[in-house]
Structures are given as C-alpha cells and as structure tokens.
Amino acid sequence: MLTRAITGFFFIVVLIGALLLGEVVFTVFFSLVGLGALYEFYGIVRSEENKPLSVLGLISAIVLSALIGWHCIGNMPFKYVWLFIPTFSIIFICSLYQKRRLPFNDIGYTLLGIIYACIPFLFFVALGFITGAFNPYIPLGFLIILWSNDTGAYLAGRSFGRTKLFERISPNKTWEGFVGGVLLAIVVSLNLEQYFGTLQRWEWMCVAVIIGVFGTLGDLVESMLKRSLGVKDSGNILPGHGGLLDRFDGLLMAAPLVFLFLLMVR
C-alpha cells in the first residue's frame, strides 16, 4: 500500500509537471506515454498464434506522433499528417515475407495496438491546442475530472455498492460506484471554470459526463482485454499500479470523444 501511494504521488506530480512546463514538454511527454502504452499492448497480446509486427508498429506510431506534434507545435498544415499512411502500407507488405500461418492476425493486432493504445494519447495532446494556441488547462482539467471520477466511483462503490455493473468483466464495479463517480466528476467540473476559465461551465460539465461514462467503459474494455489474455496487469512500469494501460485506461476512450465534443461546440 505504501509503495502504491508513493508511486501514485510521484506519478501525479510528473503528469502535472509535463502539462505545465510548456507545449514541447507536454507534446513529447504524452506522445512517449502513448508509445509506451503501445509497447505494453504488443507485449501482452504476443503469443504463438499472434505476433504483431512490433517494430513496424512502433515506427508507424512514432511517425504519426511526430507529424501530429509538428502540426500542433509548428503549425504544419494538417494535410501532411497523412504522410503516415505509407508506414501502414509497409506493415501489410512485410507480412508477405514472414510466412506466418495467420498473417492477418499479426497485421490486425499491429494496427489495433496503434488505434487503441497510441492514438488516444494524440487526441489528448490535441486537446492542449484545441483553442488554437497551447493551453494546458484543458488537458489538466481532463485529468482532474478523470481522477475525480475514479475517486468518486471507488468511494461510492465501497460505501453503497450493491448492484454489479458488469460482473462478467469486472466483478468489483457497481452501478452505485458508477453513479458516484459521474456525480463527483460533475461537481468538480463546475468549479473548473472559475479556476481555469477557457471553457464555459456547461462545457466543463459535458466534458465531465463524457469522461465519467466513457472513462468507466474504457476501464471495462481494458479489463476485458486483460481477462481475454489471462494477464493481471498490462506491465510493471509503475510499482503497485501496473502498467501505462492500467493507469490510462479511462483516457483511451474518453480523450477522443472529449476532443470531438469540443471541436463541435467551439
């Protein structure tokens, strides 16, 4: 428990520091976290039948991350982001020469890893630039709401939890915990406009609902992934907390949807 608490404290300090140290640190740090999550994904899905093309997948993700970062920081025209497409084509072509029995299993897991584990972090990076210039308070608010949702779900579930939310995938989650998490996320979001500005109060509240609902679903999806593969944690980079996928499971589904919502309303 002490190890978990210490790791959690420094984990939060590092994340907040990366957010507040400027656009370059923010972009590079969370792009690297996405690459780390992708590396974990390839590690846990690898088996005799499924061997993702990890090197090519990571190279493709690096190219995509670099192009997105260049677009955000350097104002590179968005059309150049599509230059990552040739790296995806190489994944298919290389599979022709590997003589594997189920090559499309390998291709599928390679591409799924990029979509599931890496691209959501690029949407999170894009949240920092959605107003046109770098603004760390939107992604910071996102993380605060996400942590509030987790805290509310834990406290409400522990105190009032009776009705299982999705017992087949996560036996400990309850509807009471889910509702408690969303409510605390909304309460916290109502105060962010006062301290962070940038978004209107109703926008922060909508962001909280999206994070509360889809953050929980993201947690369940990651649990489904681990259960289907027979693993307890996605990695061990964070002592007492598991891997990067374990810590950012709520972000994986929520970040793209929050970005889409803010893109539509602003």
CSV table of C-alpha atoms in Angstrom, one decimal, residues 38 50 56 63 82 98 109 166-167 237 265:
chain,number,residue,atom,x,y,z
A,38,LEU,CA,1.6,0.6,-27.4
A,50,ASN,CA,-0.5,-13.7,-32.7
A,56,LEU,CA,7.0,-1.6,-37.6
A,63,VAL,CA,5.9,8.9,-37.4
A,82,TRP,CA,-1.4,11.8,-43.8
A,98,GLN,CA,7.1,-13.6,-42.9
A,109,TYR,CA,-3.0,-6.8,-33.7
A,166,PHE,CA,-20.5,-5.6,-15.4
A,167,GLU,CA,-19.8,-8.7,-13.3
A,237,ILE,CA,6.5,0.2,-15.0
A,265,VAL,CA,-19.1,23.2,-29.9
